[in-house]
PDB file of C-alpha atoms and ligand atoms in Angstrom:
ATOM      1  CA  MET A   1     -94.969  73.653-155.849  1.00 52.00           C
ATOM      2  CA  ASN A   2     -98.182  75.704-157.035  1.00 62.00           C
ATOM      3  CA  THR A   3     -97.293  79.605-157.450  1.00 69.00           C
ATOM      4  CA  PRO A   4    -100.578  81.629-156.238  1.00 83.00           C
ATOM      5  CA  MET A   5    -102.720  83.322-159.176  1.00 93.00           C
ATOM      6  CA  PRO A   6    -100.699  87.185-159.889  1.00 98.00           C
ATOM      7  CA  HIS A   7    -103.401  89.980-159.581  1.00 98.00           C
ATOM      8  CA  ILE A   8    -102.900  92.471-162.533  1.00 98.00           C
ATOM      9  CA  ALA A   9    -104.367  95.730-163.467  1.00 98.00           C
ATOM     10  CA  ILE A  10    -105.758  96.254-166.768  1.00 99.00           C
ATOM     11  CA  ILE A  11    -105.500 100.053-167.190  1.00 99.00           C
ATOM     12  CA  SER A  12    -107.859 101.171-170.031  1.00 99.00           C
ATOM     13  CA  ALA A  13    -106.763 104.214-171.757  1.00 98.00           C
ATOM     14  CA  SER A  14    -108.800 105.700-174.070  1.00 98.00           C
ATOM     15  CA  VAL A  15    -111.562 108.435-172.374  1.00 98.00           C
ATOM     16  CA  ARG A  16    -112.755 109.528-175.840  1.00 98.00           C
ATOM     17  CA  THR A  17    -116.744 109.167-176.571  1.00 98.00           C
ATOM     18  CA  GLY A  18    -117.034 106.039-178.825  1.00 97.00           C
ATOM     19  CA  ARG A  19    -113.831 104.967-177.913  1.00 98.00           C
ATOM     20  CA  GLN A  20    -113.007 101.748-178.934  1.00 98.00           C
ATOM     21  CA  SER A  21    -110.105 100.009-177.208  1.00 98.00           C
ATOM     22  CA  HIS A  22    -111.842  99.603-174.237  1.00 98.00           C
ATOM     23  CA  ARG A  23    -113.193  96.328-175.834  1.00 98.00           C
ATOM     24  CA  VAL A  24    -109.248  95.053-176.321  1.00 98.00           C
ATOM     25  CA  ALA A  25    -109.329  95.465-172.193  1.00 98.00           C
ATOM     26  CA  LEU A  26    -112.082  93.595-171.918  1.00 98.00           C
ATOM     27  CA  TYR A  27    -110.657  90.846-173.926  1.00 98.00           C
ATOM     28  CA  PHE A  28    -107.879  90.718-171.828  1.00 98.00           C
ATOM     29  CA  GLU A  29    -110.114  91.058-168.963  1.00 98.00           C
ATOM     30  CA  ASN A  30    -112.203  87.827-170.272  1.00 98.00           C
ATOM     31  CA  PHE A  31    -108.854  85.509-171.458  1.00 98.00           C
ATOM     32  CA  LEU A  32    -107.136  86.078-168.111  1.00 98.00           C
ATOM     33  CA  VAL A  33    -109.807  84.892-166.022  1.00 98.00           C
ATOM     34  CA  LYS A  34    -111.400  81.968-168.672  1.00 97.00           C
ATOM     35  CA  GLN A  35    -108.055  80.222-168.932  1.00 97.00           C
ATOM     36  CA  ASN A  36    -107.433  81.109-165.279  1.00 97.00           C
ATOM     37  CA  LEU A  37    -104.181  82.775-165.215  1.00 98.00           C
ATOM     38  CA  ALA A  38    -104.429  85.593-163.053  1.00 98.00           C
ATOM     39  CA  THR A  39    -107.049  87.915-160.817  1.00 98.00           C
ATOM     40  CA  VAL A  40    -107.680  90.984-162.960  1.00 98.00           C
ATOM     41  CA  GLU A  41    -109.302  94.493-162.585  1.00 98.00           C
ATOM     42  CA  VAL A  42    -109.738  96.767-165.144  1.00 98.00           C
ATOM     43  CA  VAL A  43    -108.482 100.232-164.259  1.00 98.00           C
ATOM     44  CA  ASP A  44    -111.184 102.229-166.460  1.00 98.00           C
ATOM     45  CA  LEU A  45    -109.535 106.004-166.747  1.00 98.00           C
ATOM     46  CA  ASN A  46    -112.771 107.175-168.251  1.00 98.00           C
ATOM     47  CA  VAL A  47    -114.127 106.209-165.166  1.00 98.00           C
ATOM     48  CA  TYR A  48    -112.458 108.189-163.510  1.00 98.00           C
ATOM     49  CA  GLN A  49    -112.707 111.515-165.485  1.00 97.00           C
ATOM     50  CA  PHE A  50    -109.674 112.734-164.326  1.00 98.00           C
ATOM     51  CA  PRO A  51    -108.250 116.219-164.795  1.00 98.00           C
ATOM     52  CA  ILE A  52    -105.257 117.406-166.069  1.00 98.00           C
ATOM     53  CA  PHE A  53    -102.838 116.916-162.465  1.00 98.00           C
ATOM     54  CA  THR A  54    -101.571 119.911-161.431  1.00 97.00           C
ATOM     55  CA  GLU A  55     -99.347 117.402-159.515  1.00 98.00           C
ATOM     56  CA  ARG A  56     -97.241 114.402-158.896  1.00 98.00           C
ATOM     57  CA  LEU A  57     -99.506 112.970-155.964  1.00 98.00           C
ATOM     58  CA  LYS A  58     -96.502 112.602-153.386  1.00 98.00           C
ATOM     59  CA  TYR A  59     -97.323 116.099-153.372  1.00 98.00           C
ATOM     60  CA  GLN A  60    -101.017 116.253-153.108  1.00 98.00           C
ATOM     61  CA  PRO A  61    -101.851 117.413-149.412  1.00 97.00           C
ATOM     62  CA  SER A  62    -105.253 116.543-149.715  1.00 97.00           C
ATOM     63  CA  PRO A  63    -105.771 114.189-152.889  1.00 98.00           C
ATOM     64  CA  SER A  64    -109.491 113.645-153.956  1.00 98.00           C
ATOM     65  CA  PRO A  65    -110.268 109.991-153.068  1.00 98.00           C
ATOM     66  CA  ASP A  66    -110.350 108.997-156.814  1.00 98.00           C
ATOM     67  CA  VAL A  67    -106.876 109.424-156.896  1.00 98.00           C
ATOM     68  CA  VAL A  68    -105.870 107.814-153.985  1.00 98.00           C
ATOM     69  CA  ASP A  69    -108.364 104.703-155.663  1.00 98.00           C
ATOM     70  CA  PHE A  70    -106.342 104.452-158.796  1.00 98.00           C
ATOM     71  CA  ALA A  71    -102.614 103.865-157.042  1.00 98.00           C
ATOM     72  CA  GLU A  72    -103.814 101.909-154.618  1.00 98.00           C
ATOM     73  CA  ARG A  73    -105.050  99.450-157.496  1.00 98.00           C
ATOM     74  CA  ILE A  74    -102.203 100.124-159.462  1.00 98.00           C
ATOM     75  CA  LYS A  75     -99.684  99.185-155.740  1.00 98.00           C
ATOM     76  CA  LYS A  76    -101.541  96.416-155.552  1.00 98.00           C
ATOM     77  CA  SER A  77    -100.924  94.748-158.596  1.00 98.00           C
ATOM     78  CA  GLU A  78     -98.221  92.691-159.599  1.00 98.00           C
ATOM     79  CA  GLY A  79     -98.525  93.539-163.323  1.00 98.00           C
ATOM     80  CA  VAL A  80    -100.398  95.715-165.359  1.00 98.00           C
ATOM     81  CA  ILE A  81    -101.421  95.844-168.509  1.00 99.00           C
ATOM     82  CA  ILE A  82    -101.882  99.074-170.324  1.00 98.00           C
ATOM     83  CA  VAL A  83    -103.886  98.785-173.527  1.00 98.00           C
ATOM     84  CA  THR A  84    -103.915 102.274-175.303  1.00 98.00           C
ATOM     85  CA  PRO A  85    -105.252 103.332-178.453  1.00 98.00           C
ATOM     86  CA  GLU A  86    -102.830 104.981-180.975  1.00 98.00           C
ATOM     87  CA  TYR A  87    -103.617 109.274-181.891  1.00 98.00           C
ATOM     88  CA  ASN A  88    -101.011 111.282-184.013  1.00 97.00           C
ATOM     89  CA  GLY A  89     -98.887 109.038-183.704  1.00 96.00           C
ATOM     90  CA  GLY A  90     -98.260 108.932-179.881  1.00 97.00           C
ATOM     91  CA  TYR A  91    -100.073 107.370-176.896  1.00 98.00           C
ATOM     92  CA  PRO A  92    -103.125 109.441-175.955  1.00 98.00           C
ATOM     93  CA  ALA A  93    -103.184 112.363-172.561  1.00 98.00           C
ATOM     94  CA  SER A  94    -105.324 110.651-170.678  1.00 98.00           C
ATOM     95  CA  ILE A  95    -102.393 108.130-169.661  1.00 98.00           C
ATOM     96  CA  LYS A  96     -99.692 110.627-170.277  1.00 98.00           C
ATOM     97  CA  ASN A  97    -101.711 111.968-166.834  1.00 98.00           C
ATOM     98  CA  VAL A  98    -101.999 109.396-164.803  1.00 98.00           C
ATOM     99  CA  ILE A  99     -97.649 108.048-165.742  1.00 98.00           C
ATOM    100  CA  ASP A 100     -97.009 111.202-164.199  1.00 98.00           C
ATOM    101  CA  LEU A 101     -99.724 111.657-160.959  1.00 98.00           C
ATOM    102  CA  LEU A 102     -97.635 108.370-159.634  1.00 98.00           C
ATOM    103  CA  TYR A 103     -93.733 107.394-158.904  1.00 96.00           C
ATOM    104  CA  ASP A 104     -92.979 104.730-156.492  1.00 97.00           C
ATOM    105  CA  GLU A 105     -95.838 102.749-157.933  1.00 97.00           C
ATOM    106  CA  TRP A 106     -94.188 102.249-161.098  1.00 98.00           C
ATOM    107  CA  HIS A 107     -90.920 101.102-159.604  1.00 97.00           C
ATOM    108  CA  HIS A 108     -89.835  97.640-160.636  1.00 96.00           C
ATOM    109  CA  LYS A 109     -93.516  96.801-161.861  1.00 98.00           C
ATOM    110  CA  PRO A 110     -93.758  94.131-165.016  1.00 98.00           C
ATOM    111  CA  ILE A 111     -96.218  96.367-167.637  1.00 98.00           C
ATOM    112  CA  ALA A 112     -97.422  94.597-170.908  1.00 98.00           C
ATOM    113  CA  ILE A 113     -98.314  97.301-173.777  1.00 98.00           C
ATOM    114  CA  VAL A 114    -101.105  96.940-175.960  1.00 98.00           C
ATOM    115  CA  THR A 115    -101.490  98.909-178.354  1.00 98.00           C
ATOM    116  CA  VAL A 116    -105.132  99.546-180.896  1.00 98.00           C
ATOM    117  CA  SER A 117    -106.423 101.435-183.710  1.00 98.00           C
ATOM    118  CA  ASP A 118    -109.137 101.501-186.363  1.00 97.00           C
ATOM    119  CA  GLY A 119    -106.026 101.109-188.945  1.00 96.00           C
ATOM    120  CA  SER A 120    -104.136  98.494-190.433  1.00 96.00           C
ATOM    121  CA  PHE A 121    -101.085  99.128-187.813  1.00 97.00           C
ATOM    122  CA  GLY A 122    -102.420  98.238-185.125  1.00 97.00           C
ATOM    123  CA  GLY A 123    -100.651 101.367-183.129  1.00 96.00           C
ATOM    124  CA  THR A 124     -96.972 100.010-182.999  1.00 96.00           C
ATOM    125  CA  GLN A 125     -95.830 103.693-183.699  1.00 96.00           C
ATOM    126  CA  VAL A 126     -97.207 104.347-179.744  1.00 97.00           C
ATOM    127  CA  ILE A 127     -94.605 101.856-178.468  1.00 96.00           C
ATOM    128  CA  THR A 128     -91.245 103.498-178.639  1.00 96.00           C
ATOM    129  CA  SER A 129     -92.706 106.542-176.501  1.00 97.00           C
ATOM    130  CA  LEU A 130     -94.620 104.786-174.184  1.00 98.00           C
ATOM    131  CA  LEU A 131     -91.779 102.250-173.341  1.00 97.00           C
ATOM    132  CA  PHE A 132     -89.239 104.896-172.935  1.00 97.00           C
ATOM    133  CA  THR A 133     -91.690 106.800-170.888  1.00 97.00           C
ATOM    134  CA  LEU A 134     -92.292 103.143-168.667  1.00 98.00           C
ATOM    135  CA  TRP A 135     -88.424 103.037-168.352  1.00 97.00           C
ATOM    136  CA  LYS A 136     -87.748 106.710-167.462  1.00 97.00           C
ATOM    137  CA  MET A 137     -90.513 106.082-164.159  1.00 96.00           C
ATOM    138  CA  HIS A 138     -88.305 102.531-163.792  1.00 97.00           C
ATOM    139  CA  ALA A 139     -90.912 100.506-164.453  1.00 98.00           C
ATOM    140  CA  TRP A 140     -89.685  96.857-166.232  1.00 97.00           C
ATOM    141  CA  VAL A 141     -91.694  97.073-169.346  1.00 98.00           C
ATOM    142  CA  VAL A 142     -92.123  93.461-170.732  1.00 97.00           C
ATOM    143  CA  PRO A 143     -90.504  92.812-174.036  1.00 96.00           C
ATOM    144  CA  ALA A 144     -93.458  91.591-176.029  1.00 97.00           C
ATOM    145  CA  MET A 145     -95.832  93.707-178.196  1.00 97.00           C
ATOM    146  CA  PHE A 146     -99.341  93.464-178.731  1.00 98.00           C
ATOM    147  CA  PRO A 147    -100.948  95.413-181.743  1.00 98.00           C
ATOM    148  CA  VAL A 148    -104.117  95.067-182.554  1.00 98.00           C
ATOM    149  CA  PRO A 149    -105.549  96.857-185.760  1.00 97.00           C
ATOM    150  CA  ARG A 150    -108.935  97.357-187.100  1.00 97.00           C
ATOM    151  CA  VAL A 151    -110.531  97.097-183.245  1.00 98.00           C
ATOM    152  CA  ASP A 152    -113.815  98.543-185.249  1.00 96.00           C
ATOM    153  CA  THR A 153    -114.049  95.183-186.465  1.00 96.00           C
ATOM    154  CA  SER A 154    -112.361  92.191-185.221  1.00 97.00           C
ATOM    155  CA  PHE A 155    -114.083  93.496-181.643  1.00 98.00           C
ATOM    156  CA  THR A 156    -117.327  93.357-180.206  1.00 98.00           C
ATOM    157  CA  ASP A 157    -118.093  95.677-177.456  1.00 97.00           C
ATOM    158  CA  ALA A 158    -118.062  93.077-174.960  1.00 97.00           C
ATOM    159  CA  GLY A 159    -114.607  92.312-176.112  1.00 98.00           C
ATOM    160  CA  HIS A 160    -115.513  88.893-177.988  1.00 98.00           C
ATOM    161  CA  ALA A 161    -112.263  88.581-180.662  1.00 98.00           C
ATOM    162  CA  LEU A 162    -113.903  87.563-183.517  1.00 97.00           C
ATOM    163  CA  ASP A 163    -110.191  86.419-184.749  1.00 92.00           C
ATOM    164  CA  LYS A 164    -109.735  83.355-184.205  1.00 89.00           C
ATOM    165  CA  THR A 165    -105.694  83.710-184.021  1.00 93.00           C
ATOM    166  CA  VAL A 166    -106.177  86.574-181.411  1.00 97.00           C
ATOM    167  CA  ASP A 167    -106.478  83.879-178.251  1.00 96.00           C
ATOM    168  CA  LYS A 168    -103.068  82.328-180.221  1.00 96.00           C
ATOM    169  CA  ARG A 169    -101.674  85.294-180.548  1.00 97.00           C
ATOM    170  CA  ALA A 170    -102.002  86.890-176.570  1.00 98.00           C
ATOM    171  CA  ARG A 171    -101.170  83.123-174.502  1.00 98.00           C
ATOM    172  CA  PRO A 172     -97.063  84.051-175.399  1.00 98.00           C
ATOM    173  CA  PHE A 173     -97.831  87.461-174.726  1.00 98.00           C
ATOM    174  CA  ILE A 174     -99.490  86.592-171.450  1.00 98.00           C
ATOM    175  CA  ASP A 175     -96.905  84.694-170.588  1.00 98.00           C
ATOM    176  CA  GLU A 176     -94.350  86.900-170.697  1.00 98.00           C
ATOM    177  CA  LEU A 177     -96.000  89.296-168.585  1.00 98.00           C
ATOM    178  CA  LEU A 178     -97.097  86.444-166.239  1.00 98.00           C
ATOM    179  CA  TRP A 179     -92.705  85.039-165.669  1.00 98.00           C
ATOM    180  CA  CYS A 180     -91.724  88.576-165.269  1.00 98.00           C
ATOM    181  CA  ILE A 181     -93.737  88.814-161.960  1.00 98.00           C
ATOM    182  CA  GLN A 182     -92.366  85.972-161.065  1.00 97.00           C
ATOM    183  CA  ALA A 183     -89.418  86.765-161.499  1.00 96.00           C
ATOM    184  CA  ARG A 184     -90.021  90.086-160.312  1.00 94.00           C
ATOM    185  CA  THR A 185     -91.401  88.185-156.736  1.00 92.00           C
ATOM    186  CA  LYS A 186     -88.528  85.913-156.344  1.00 91.00           C
ATOM    187  CA  MET A 187     -86.315  88.371-156.381  1.00 89.00           C
ATOM    188  CA  SER A 188     -88.542  90.395-153.473  1.00 87.00           C
ATOM    189  CA  LYS A 189     -87.564  87.257-151.250  1.00 80.00           C
ATOM    190  CA  GLN A 190     -84.054  87.662-151.424  1.00 70.00           C
TER     191      GLN A 190
HETATM  192  C1  FMN B 201    -107.373 112.151-181.947  1.00 91.16           C
HETATM  193  C2  FMN B 201    -107.064 111.300-182.375  1.00 91.16           C
HETATM  194  C3  FMN B 201    -105.385 110.663-183.480  1.00 91.16           C
HETATM  195  C4  FMN B 201    -105.512 109.425-184.366  1.00 91.16           C
HETATM  196  N1  FMN B 201    -104.798 108.887-184.806  1.00 91.16           N
HETATM  197  C5  FMN B 201    -104.392 107.766-185.496  1.00 91.16           C
HETATM  198  C6  FMN B 201    -102.945 107.382-185.494  1.00 91.16           C
HETATM  199  O1  FMN B 201    -101.905 108.252-185.702  1.00 91.16           O
HETATM  200  N2  FMN B 201    -102.777 106.319-186.126  1.00 91.16           N
HETATM  201  C7  FMN B 201    -104.213 105.255-186.202  1.00 91.16           C
HETATM  202  O2  FMN B 201    -103.554 104.588-186.398  1.00 91.16           O
HETATM  203  N3  FMN B 201    -105.122 105.488-185.680  1.00 91.16           N
HETATM  204  C8  FMN B 201    -105.630 107.062-185.104  1.00 91.16           C
HETATM  205  N4  FMN B 201    -106.904 107.069-184.486  1.00 91.16           N
HETATM  206  C9  FMN B 201    -107.540 105.901-184.805  1.00 91.16           C
HETATM  207  C10 FMN B 201    -108.116 105.134-183.271  1.00 91.16           C
HETATM  208  O3  FMN B 201    -106.809 104.007-183.862  1.00 91.16           O
HETATM  209  C11 FMN B 201    -109.298 104.726-183.536  1.00 91.16           C
HETATM  210  O4  FMN B 201    -110.216 105.498-182.562  1.00 91.16           O
HETATM  211  C12 FMN B 201    -109.291 103.695-182.215  1.00 91.16           C
HETATM  212  O5  FMN B 201    -110.142 103.535-182.313  1.00 91.16           O
HETATM  213  C13 FMN B 201    -108.542 103.350-181.424  1.00 91.16           C
HETATM  214  O6  FMN B 201    -108.834 104.418-180.006  1.00 91.16           O
HETATM  215  P1  FMN B 201    -109.743 104.474-179.154  1.00 91.16           P
HETATM  216  O7  FMN B 201    -109.952 103.494-178.313  1.00 91.16           O
HETATM  217  O8  FMN B 201    -110.447 105.988-178.640  1.00 91.16           O
HETATM  218  O9  FMN B 201    -111.452 104.467-180.319  1.00 91.16           O
HETATM  219  C14 FMN B 201    -106.923 108.408-183.933  1.00 91.16           C
HETATM  220  C15 FMN B 201    -107.860 108.898-183.462  1.00 91.16           C
HETATM  221  C16 FMN B 201    -107.954 109.492-182.651  1.00 91.16           C
HETATM  222  C17 FMN B 201    -109.208 110.448-181.385  1.00 91.16           C
END
């Protein structure tokens, strides 16, 4: 029996002028669509230009349409990929801002983390801190890593990977996310 394609939201976390990790968000969007694995939307924090929130969405008396839109996109997605740069050994404030904004929307949500840097370690130091934060939010963090080193020379602006081994690494990473999405769907039906 064919299972319907899941819907995945790719959060592009960097709002930095001249950011490069967005290339990797575009790469995963293209990869998932080309391989016919999921329907996808890129949820670009740079487009929202959110302020630092002074309260969580559920306690905001009149949230802005953008905030409601962001929450809806996360809620309706069956899985999330967070593409985050590493800044000083951690994740940027932009992603913590939107994680803390929501609560129920993260509950049992399968989330795969992609870390990006222009150095040789691919932002791997972000993993433990972001994993712990998402765990605290009751998200279901997928047990797979996708570090991207030297993003400035390994991806084009349009998200094309210049190294052929990227696709080979991407497939098992995405398979892990898809497995968690399927498992969650089955559990929700019981
Ligand atoms: C404030 C700041 C701190 C950074 N800290 C690190 C770091 O700790 N390790 C690292 O490999 N790269 C670091 N970088 C470089 C990023 O890896 C680089 O900007 C990369 O392109 C990903 O971030 P971007 O999407 O904002 O471009 C830092 C960049 C900024 C702006």
